[in-house]
PDB file of C-alpha atoms in Angstrom:
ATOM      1  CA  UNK A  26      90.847 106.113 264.403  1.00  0.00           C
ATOM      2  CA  UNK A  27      94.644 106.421 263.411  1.00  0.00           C
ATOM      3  CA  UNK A  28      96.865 105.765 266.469  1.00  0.00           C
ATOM      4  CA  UNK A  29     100.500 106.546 267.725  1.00  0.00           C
ATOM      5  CA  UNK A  30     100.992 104.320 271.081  1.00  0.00           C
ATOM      6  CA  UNK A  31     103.616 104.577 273.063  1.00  0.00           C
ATOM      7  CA  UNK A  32     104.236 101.476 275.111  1.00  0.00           C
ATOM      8  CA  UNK A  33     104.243 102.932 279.223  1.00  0.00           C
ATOM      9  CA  UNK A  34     102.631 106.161 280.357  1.00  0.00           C
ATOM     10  CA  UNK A  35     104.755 106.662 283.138  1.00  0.00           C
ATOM     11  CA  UNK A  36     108.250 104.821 283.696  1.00  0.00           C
ATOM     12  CA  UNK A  37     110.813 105.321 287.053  1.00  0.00           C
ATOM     13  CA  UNK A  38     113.935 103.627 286.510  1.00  0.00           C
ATOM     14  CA  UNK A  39     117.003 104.109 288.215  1.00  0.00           C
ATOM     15  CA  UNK A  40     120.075 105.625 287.651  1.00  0.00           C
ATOM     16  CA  UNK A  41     122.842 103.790 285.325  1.00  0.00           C
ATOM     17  CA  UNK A  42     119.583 101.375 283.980  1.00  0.00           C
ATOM     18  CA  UNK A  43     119.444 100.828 280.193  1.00  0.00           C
ATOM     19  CA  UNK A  44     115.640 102.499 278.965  1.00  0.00           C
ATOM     20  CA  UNK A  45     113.391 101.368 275.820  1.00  0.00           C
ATOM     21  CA  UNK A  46     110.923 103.367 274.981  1.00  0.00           C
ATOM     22  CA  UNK A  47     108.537 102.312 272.780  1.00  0.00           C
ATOM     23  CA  UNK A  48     106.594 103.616 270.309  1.00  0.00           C
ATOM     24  CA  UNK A  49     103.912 102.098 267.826  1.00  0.00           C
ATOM     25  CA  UNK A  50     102.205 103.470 264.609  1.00  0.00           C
ATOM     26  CA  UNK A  51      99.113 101.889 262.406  1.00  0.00           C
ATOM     27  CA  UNK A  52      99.372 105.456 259.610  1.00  0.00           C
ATOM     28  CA  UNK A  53     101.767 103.375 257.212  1.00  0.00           C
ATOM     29  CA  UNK A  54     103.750 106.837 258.255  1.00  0.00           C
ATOM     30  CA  UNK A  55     107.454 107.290 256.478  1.00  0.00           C
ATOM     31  CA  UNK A  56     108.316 110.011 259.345  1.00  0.00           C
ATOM     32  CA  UNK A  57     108.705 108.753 262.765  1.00  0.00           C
ATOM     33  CA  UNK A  58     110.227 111.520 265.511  1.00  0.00           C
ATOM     34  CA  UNK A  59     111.125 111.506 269.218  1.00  0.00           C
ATOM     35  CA  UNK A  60     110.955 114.414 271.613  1.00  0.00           C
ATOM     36  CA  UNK A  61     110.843 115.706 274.716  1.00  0.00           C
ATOM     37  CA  UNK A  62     109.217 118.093 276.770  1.00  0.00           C
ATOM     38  CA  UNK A  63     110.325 120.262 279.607  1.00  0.00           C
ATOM     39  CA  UNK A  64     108.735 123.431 281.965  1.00  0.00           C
ATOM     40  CA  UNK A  65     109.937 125.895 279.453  1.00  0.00           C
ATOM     41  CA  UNK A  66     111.687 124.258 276.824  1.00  0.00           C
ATOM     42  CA  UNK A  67     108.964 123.369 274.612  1.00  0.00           C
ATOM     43  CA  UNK A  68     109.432 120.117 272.604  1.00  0.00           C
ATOM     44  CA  UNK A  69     112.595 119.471 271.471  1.00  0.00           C
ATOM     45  CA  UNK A  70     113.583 116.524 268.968  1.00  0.00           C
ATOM     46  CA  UNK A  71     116.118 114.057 270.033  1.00  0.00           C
ATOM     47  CA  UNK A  72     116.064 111.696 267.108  1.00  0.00           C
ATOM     48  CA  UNK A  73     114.042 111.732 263.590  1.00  0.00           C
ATOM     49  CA  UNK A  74     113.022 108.582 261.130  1.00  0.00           C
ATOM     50  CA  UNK A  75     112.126 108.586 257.546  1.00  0.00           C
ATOM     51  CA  UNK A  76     112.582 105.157 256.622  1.00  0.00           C
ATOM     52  CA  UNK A  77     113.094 101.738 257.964  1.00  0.00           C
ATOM     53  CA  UNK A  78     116.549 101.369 259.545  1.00  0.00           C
ATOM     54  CA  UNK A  79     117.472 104.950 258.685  1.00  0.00           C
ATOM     55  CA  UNK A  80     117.753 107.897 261.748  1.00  0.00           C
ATOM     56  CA  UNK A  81     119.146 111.356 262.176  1.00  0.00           C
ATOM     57  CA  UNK A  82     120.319 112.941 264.926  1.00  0.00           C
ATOM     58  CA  UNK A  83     118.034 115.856 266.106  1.00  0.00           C
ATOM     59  CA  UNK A  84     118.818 119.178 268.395  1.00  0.00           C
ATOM     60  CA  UNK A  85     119.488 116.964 271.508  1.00  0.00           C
ATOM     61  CA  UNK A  86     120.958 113.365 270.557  1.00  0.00           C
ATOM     62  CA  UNK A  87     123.134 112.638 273.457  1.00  0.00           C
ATOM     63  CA  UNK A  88     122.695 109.770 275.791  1.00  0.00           C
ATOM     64  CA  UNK A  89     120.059 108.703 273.164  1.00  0.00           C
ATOM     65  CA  UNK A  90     119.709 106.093 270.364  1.00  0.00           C
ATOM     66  CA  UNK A  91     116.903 104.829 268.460  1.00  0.00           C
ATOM     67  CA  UNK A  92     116.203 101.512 266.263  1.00  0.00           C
ATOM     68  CA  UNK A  93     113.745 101.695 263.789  1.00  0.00           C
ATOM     69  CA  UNK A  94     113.817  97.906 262.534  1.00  0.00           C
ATOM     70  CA  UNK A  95     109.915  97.991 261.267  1.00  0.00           C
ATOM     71  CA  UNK A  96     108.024 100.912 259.471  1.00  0.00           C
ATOM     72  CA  UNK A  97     105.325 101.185 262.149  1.00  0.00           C
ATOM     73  CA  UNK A  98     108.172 100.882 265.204  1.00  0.00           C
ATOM     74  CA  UNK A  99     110.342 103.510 266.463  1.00  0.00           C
ATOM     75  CA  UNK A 100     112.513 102.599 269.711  1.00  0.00           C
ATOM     76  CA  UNK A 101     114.176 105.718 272.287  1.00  0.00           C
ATOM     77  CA  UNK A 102     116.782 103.923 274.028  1.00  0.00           C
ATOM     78  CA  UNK A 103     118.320 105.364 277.026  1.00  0.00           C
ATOM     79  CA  UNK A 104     121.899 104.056 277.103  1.00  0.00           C
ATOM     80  CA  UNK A 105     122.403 104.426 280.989  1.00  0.00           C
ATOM     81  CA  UNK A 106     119.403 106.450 282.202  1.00  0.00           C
ATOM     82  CA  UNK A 107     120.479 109.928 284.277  1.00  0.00           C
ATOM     83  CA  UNK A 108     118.528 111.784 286.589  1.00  0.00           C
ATOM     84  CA  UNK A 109     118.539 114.884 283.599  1.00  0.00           C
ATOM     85  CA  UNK A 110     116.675 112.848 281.750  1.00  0.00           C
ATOM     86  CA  UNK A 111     113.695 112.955 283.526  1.00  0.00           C
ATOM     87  CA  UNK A 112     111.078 114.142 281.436  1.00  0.00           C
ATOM     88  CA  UNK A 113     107.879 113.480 279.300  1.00  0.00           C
ATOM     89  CA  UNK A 114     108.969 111.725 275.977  1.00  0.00           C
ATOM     90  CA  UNK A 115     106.589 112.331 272.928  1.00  0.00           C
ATOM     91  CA  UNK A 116     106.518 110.087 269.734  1.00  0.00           C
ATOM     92  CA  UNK A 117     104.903 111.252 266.938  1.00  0.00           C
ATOM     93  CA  UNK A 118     104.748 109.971 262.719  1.00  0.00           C
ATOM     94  CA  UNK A 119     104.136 111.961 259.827  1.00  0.00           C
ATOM     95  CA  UNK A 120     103.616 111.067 256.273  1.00  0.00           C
ATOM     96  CA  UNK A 121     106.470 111.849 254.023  1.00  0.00           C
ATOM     97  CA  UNK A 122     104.794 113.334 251.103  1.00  0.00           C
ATOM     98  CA  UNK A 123     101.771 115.344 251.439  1.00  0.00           C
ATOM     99  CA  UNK A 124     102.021 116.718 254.457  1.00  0.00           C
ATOM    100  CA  UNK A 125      99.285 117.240 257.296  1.00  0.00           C
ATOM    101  CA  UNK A 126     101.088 117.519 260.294  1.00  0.00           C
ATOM    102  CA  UNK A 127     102.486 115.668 263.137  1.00  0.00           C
ATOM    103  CA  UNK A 128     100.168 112.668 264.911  1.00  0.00           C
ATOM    104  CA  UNK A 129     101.352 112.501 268.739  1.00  0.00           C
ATOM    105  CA  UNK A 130     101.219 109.618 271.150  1.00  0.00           C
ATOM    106  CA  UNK A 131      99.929 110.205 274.189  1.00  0.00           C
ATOM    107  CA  UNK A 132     103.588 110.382 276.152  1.00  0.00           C
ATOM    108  CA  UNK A 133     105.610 108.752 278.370  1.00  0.00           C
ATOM    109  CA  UNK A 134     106.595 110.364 281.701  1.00  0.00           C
ATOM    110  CA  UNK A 135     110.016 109.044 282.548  1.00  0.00           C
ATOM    111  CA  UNK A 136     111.493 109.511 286.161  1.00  0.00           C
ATOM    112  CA  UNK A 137     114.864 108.593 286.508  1.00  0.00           C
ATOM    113  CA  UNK A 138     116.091 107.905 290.357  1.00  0.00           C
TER     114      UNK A 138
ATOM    115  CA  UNK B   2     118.842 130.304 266.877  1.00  0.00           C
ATOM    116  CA  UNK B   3     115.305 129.857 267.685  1.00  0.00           C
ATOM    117  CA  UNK B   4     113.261 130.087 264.660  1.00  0.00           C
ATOM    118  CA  UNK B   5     109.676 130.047 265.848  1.00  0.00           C
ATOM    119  CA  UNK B   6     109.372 132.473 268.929  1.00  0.00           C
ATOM    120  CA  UNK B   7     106.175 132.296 271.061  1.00  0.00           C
ATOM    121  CA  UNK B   8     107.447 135.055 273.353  1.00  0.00           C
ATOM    122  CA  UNK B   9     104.344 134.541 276.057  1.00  0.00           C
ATOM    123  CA  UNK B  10     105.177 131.665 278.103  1.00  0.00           C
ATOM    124  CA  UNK B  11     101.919 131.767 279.533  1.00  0.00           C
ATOM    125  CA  UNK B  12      98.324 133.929 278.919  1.00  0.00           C
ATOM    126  CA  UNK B  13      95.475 134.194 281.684  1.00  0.00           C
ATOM    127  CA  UNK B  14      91.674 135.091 279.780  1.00  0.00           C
ATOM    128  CA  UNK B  15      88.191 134.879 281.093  1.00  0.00           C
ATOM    129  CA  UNK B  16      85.781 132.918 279.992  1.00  0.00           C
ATOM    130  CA  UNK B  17      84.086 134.088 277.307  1.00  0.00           C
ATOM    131  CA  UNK B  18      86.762 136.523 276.019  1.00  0.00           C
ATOM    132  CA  UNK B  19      88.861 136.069 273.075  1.00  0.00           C
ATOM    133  CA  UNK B  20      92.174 134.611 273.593  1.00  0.00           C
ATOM    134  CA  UNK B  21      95.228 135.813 271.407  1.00  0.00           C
ATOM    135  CA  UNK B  22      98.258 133.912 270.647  1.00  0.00           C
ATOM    136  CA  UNK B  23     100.888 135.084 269.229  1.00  0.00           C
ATOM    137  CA  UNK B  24     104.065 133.719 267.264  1.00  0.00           C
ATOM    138  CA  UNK B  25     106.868 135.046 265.009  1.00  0.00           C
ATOM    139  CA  UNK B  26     109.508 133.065 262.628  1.00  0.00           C
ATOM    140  CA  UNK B  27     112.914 133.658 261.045  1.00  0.00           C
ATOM    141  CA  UNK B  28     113.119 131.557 258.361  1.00  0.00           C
ATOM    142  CA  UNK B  29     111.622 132.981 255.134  1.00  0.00           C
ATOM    143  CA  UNK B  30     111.180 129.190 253.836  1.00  0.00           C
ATOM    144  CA  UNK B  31     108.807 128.260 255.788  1.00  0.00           C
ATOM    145  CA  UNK B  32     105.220 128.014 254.253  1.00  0.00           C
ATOM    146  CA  UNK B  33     103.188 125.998 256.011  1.00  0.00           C
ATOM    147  CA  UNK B  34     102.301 126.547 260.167  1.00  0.00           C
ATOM    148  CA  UNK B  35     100.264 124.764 262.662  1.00  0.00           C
ATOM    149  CA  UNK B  36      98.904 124.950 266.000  1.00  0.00           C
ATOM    150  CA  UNK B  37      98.985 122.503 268.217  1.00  0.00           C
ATOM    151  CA  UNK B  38      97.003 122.294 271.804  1.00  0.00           C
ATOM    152  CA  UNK B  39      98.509 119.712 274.368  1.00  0.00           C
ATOM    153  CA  UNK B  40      96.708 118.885 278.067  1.00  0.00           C
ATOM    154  CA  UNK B  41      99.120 117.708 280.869  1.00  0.00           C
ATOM    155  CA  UNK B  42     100.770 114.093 280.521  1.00  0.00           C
ATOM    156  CA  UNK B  43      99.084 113.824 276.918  1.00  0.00           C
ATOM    157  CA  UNK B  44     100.691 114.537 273.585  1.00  0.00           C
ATOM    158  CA  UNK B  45     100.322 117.389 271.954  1.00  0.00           C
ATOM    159  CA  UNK B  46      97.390 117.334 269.044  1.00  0.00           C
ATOM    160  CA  UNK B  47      96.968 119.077 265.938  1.00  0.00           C
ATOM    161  CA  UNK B  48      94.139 122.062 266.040  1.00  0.00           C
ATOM    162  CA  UNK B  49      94.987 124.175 263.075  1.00  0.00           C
ATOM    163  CA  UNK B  50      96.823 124.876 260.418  1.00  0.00           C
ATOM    164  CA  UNK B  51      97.525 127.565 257.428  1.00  0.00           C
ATOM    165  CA  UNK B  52      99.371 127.927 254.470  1.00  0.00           C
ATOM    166  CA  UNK B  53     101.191 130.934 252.917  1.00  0.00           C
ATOM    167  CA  UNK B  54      99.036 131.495 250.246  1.00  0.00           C
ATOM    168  CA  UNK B  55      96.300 132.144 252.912  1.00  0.00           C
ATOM    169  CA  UNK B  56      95.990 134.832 255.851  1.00  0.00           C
ATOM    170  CA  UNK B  57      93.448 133.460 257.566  1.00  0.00           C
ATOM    171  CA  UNK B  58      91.965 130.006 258.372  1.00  0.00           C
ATOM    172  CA  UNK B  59      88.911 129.575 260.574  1.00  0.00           C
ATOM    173  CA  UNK B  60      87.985 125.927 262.230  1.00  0.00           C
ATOM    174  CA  UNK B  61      84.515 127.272 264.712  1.00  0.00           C
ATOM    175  CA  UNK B  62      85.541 129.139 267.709  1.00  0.00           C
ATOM    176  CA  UNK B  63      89.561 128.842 266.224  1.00  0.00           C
ATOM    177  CA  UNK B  64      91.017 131.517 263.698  1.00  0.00           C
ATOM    178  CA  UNK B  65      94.424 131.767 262.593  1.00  0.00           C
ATOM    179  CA  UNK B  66      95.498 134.742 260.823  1.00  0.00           C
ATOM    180  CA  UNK B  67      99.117 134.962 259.167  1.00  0.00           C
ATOM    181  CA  UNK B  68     101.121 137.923 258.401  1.00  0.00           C
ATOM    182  CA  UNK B  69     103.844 136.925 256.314  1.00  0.00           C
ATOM    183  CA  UNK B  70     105.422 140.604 255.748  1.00  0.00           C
ATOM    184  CA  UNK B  71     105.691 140.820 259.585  1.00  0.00           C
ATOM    185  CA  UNK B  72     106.518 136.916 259.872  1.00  0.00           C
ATOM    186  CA  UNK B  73     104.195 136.637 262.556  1.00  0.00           C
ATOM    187  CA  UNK B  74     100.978 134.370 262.985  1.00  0.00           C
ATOM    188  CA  UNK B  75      98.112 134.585 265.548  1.00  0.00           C
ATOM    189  CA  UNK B  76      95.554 132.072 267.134  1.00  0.00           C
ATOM    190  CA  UNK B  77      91.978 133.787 267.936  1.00  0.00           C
ATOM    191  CA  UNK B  78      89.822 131.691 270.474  1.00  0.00           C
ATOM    192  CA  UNK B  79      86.550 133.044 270.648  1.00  0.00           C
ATOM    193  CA  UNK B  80      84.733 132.590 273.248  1.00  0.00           C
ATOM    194  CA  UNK B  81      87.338 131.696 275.445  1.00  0.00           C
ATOM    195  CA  UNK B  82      85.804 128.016 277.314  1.00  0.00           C
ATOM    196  CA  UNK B  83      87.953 126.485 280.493  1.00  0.00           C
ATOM    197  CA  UNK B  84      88.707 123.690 278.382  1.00  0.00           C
ATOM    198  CA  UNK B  85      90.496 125.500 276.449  1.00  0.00           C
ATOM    199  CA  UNK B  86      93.066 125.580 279.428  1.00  0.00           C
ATOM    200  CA  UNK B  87      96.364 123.965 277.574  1.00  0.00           C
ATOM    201  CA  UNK B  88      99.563 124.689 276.131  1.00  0.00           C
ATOM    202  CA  UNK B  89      99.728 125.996 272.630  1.00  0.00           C
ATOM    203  CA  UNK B  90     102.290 125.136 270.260  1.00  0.00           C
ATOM    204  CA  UNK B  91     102.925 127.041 266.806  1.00  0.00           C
ATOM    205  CA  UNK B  92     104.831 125.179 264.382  1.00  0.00           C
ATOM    206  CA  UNK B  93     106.087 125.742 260.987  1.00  0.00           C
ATOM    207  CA  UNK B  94     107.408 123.636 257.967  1.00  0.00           C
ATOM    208  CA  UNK B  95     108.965 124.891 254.950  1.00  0.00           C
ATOM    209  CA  UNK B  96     107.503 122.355 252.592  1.00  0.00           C
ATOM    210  CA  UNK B  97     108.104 124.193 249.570  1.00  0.00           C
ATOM    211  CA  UNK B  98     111.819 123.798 250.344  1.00  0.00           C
ATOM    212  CA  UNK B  99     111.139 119.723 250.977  1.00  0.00           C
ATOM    213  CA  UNK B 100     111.040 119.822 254.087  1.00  0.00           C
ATOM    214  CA  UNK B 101     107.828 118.226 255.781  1.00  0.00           C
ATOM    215  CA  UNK B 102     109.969 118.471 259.708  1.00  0.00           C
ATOM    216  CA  UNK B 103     107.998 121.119 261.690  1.00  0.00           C
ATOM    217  CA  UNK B 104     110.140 123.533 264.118  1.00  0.00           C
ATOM    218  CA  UNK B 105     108.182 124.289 267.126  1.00  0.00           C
ATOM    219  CA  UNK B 106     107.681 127.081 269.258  1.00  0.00           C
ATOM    220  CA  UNK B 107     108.384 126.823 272.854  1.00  0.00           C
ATOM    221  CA  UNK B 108     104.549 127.063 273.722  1.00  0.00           C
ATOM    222  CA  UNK B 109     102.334 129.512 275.781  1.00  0.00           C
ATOM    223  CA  UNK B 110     100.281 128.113 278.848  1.00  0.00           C
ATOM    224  CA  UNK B 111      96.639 129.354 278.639  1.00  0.00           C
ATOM    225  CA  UNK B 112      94.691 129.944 281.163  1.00  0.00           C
ATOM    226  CA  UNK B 113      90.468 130.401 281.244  1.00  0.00           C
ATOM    227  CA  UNK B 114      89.346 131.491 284.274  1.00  0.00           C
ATOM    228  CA  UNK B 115      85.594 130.814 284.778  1.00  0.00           C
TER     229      UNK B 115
END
C-alpha cells in the first residue's frame, strides 16, 4: 500500500521554537506539497516540490521554509514557531507526469504555545 | 481570486437520502477535477475524479456529474450512510495546460444524521 508519513501526529511547541516537520514518501513521486488546514479556510499550500533540492513558494510562504534534500523527503520548517501557526499541516506527493491526484499523509496537528 | 468555489460550508442529509455537493470554477483551463473526502485529524483522500471530456463518472454509491458550459461540478451520494460524515474537497487541475497542481475548494462539512 503506497504511503505518505508524516513524522508526529500531533506537535505543541512553544513560542519563538524552531519546528521540523517531517514528511516521508515510498511513490518515487516528483511532486511533493505542504499545506495547511484551518475552520474555514480549506487547504491552502505553503510550499510545493518537483524535484530534489528545488521548491516554490505557494499562496502562504511566510514564516515557512522547506528542504527537500532526497526525492522521497520533504521538510516544513517553522523558523520561530507563532501562536498563528497553529494548525493541522498536510503533506501530500504527486507524480509529475500522468497525473492521478494528490496522495495525503495523515497530518500533523501543530499547537504552538 | 478564488478559483474553485464550494459556496456550502457545510450540508446536513439523512440517512438514506442523496447528498448533493456542489462546486463552481473560473479558470477555463482547467480539465481535470477531483473530490476529495477528509475525517478529522486525517488527511484528506482521493474519492473521485472526472475529466472534461466526460460529464459524468460513477464509483458505487458516488457520482460526479460536470457541467462545463456552467463551470460547475456536482458530487451525488446515494444513499446517504453516517460514515459518510466528512469534509468534501473539489479540486481541479488544468493538465492540458501542464499543470498537474490541483486548486482546491474551501470544502463543505457533511453531515448524515441517522
Amino acid at each position: 500500500d503506497v504511503k505518505v508519513t508524516q513524522s508526529s501526529r500531533y506537535l505543541v511547541k512553544r513560542t519563538g521554537e524552531k519546528v521540523f516537520l517531517e514528511c516521508v514518501q515510498d511513490m518515487d513521486h516528483e511532486n511533493m506539497f505542504w499545506y495547511r488546514q484551518d475552520p474555514g479556510l480549506g487547504l491552502r499550500l505553503i510550499y510545493f516540490s518537483y524535484d530534489v533540492k528545488m521548491k516554490e513558494k505557494g499562496d502562504i510562504p511566510e514564516g515557512y521554509s522547506v528542504s527537500r534534500e532526497k526525492k522521497e523527503r520533504f521538510s516544513l520548517i517553522l523558523e520561530s514557531a507563532s501562536t498563528n501557526q497553529t494548525s493541522m499541516y498536510l503533506c501530500a506527493s504527486s507524480r509529475r507526469q500522468g497525473y492521478y491526484g494528490y496522495t495525503f499523509g495523515s497530518g500533523t496537528r501543530l499547537t504552538v504555545v | 481570486d478564488q478559483q474553485v468555489k464550494q459556496n456550502s460550508p457545510s450540508l446536513s442529509v439523512q440517512e438514506g437520502r442523496i447528498s448533493i455537493l456542489n462546486c463552481d470554477y473560473t479558470n477555463s483551463m482547467f480539465d481535470y477535477f477531483l473530490w476529495y473526502k477528509k475525517y478529522p485529524a486525517e488527511g484528506p483522500t482521493f474519492l473521485i475524479s472526472i475529466s472534461s471530456i466526460k460529464d459524468k463518472n460513477e464509483d458505487g454509491r458516488f457520482t460526479v456529474f460536470l457541467n462545463k458550459s456552467a463551470k460547475h461540478l456536482s458530487l451525488h451520494i446515494v444513499p446517504s450512510q453516517p460514515g459518510d460524515s466528512a469534509v468534501y474537497f473539489c479540486a481541479a487541475s488544468a493538465r492540458g495546460a501542464g499543470s498537474y497542481q490541483l486548486t482546491f475548494g474551501k470544502g463543505t462539512k457533511l453531515s448524515v444524521i441517522p
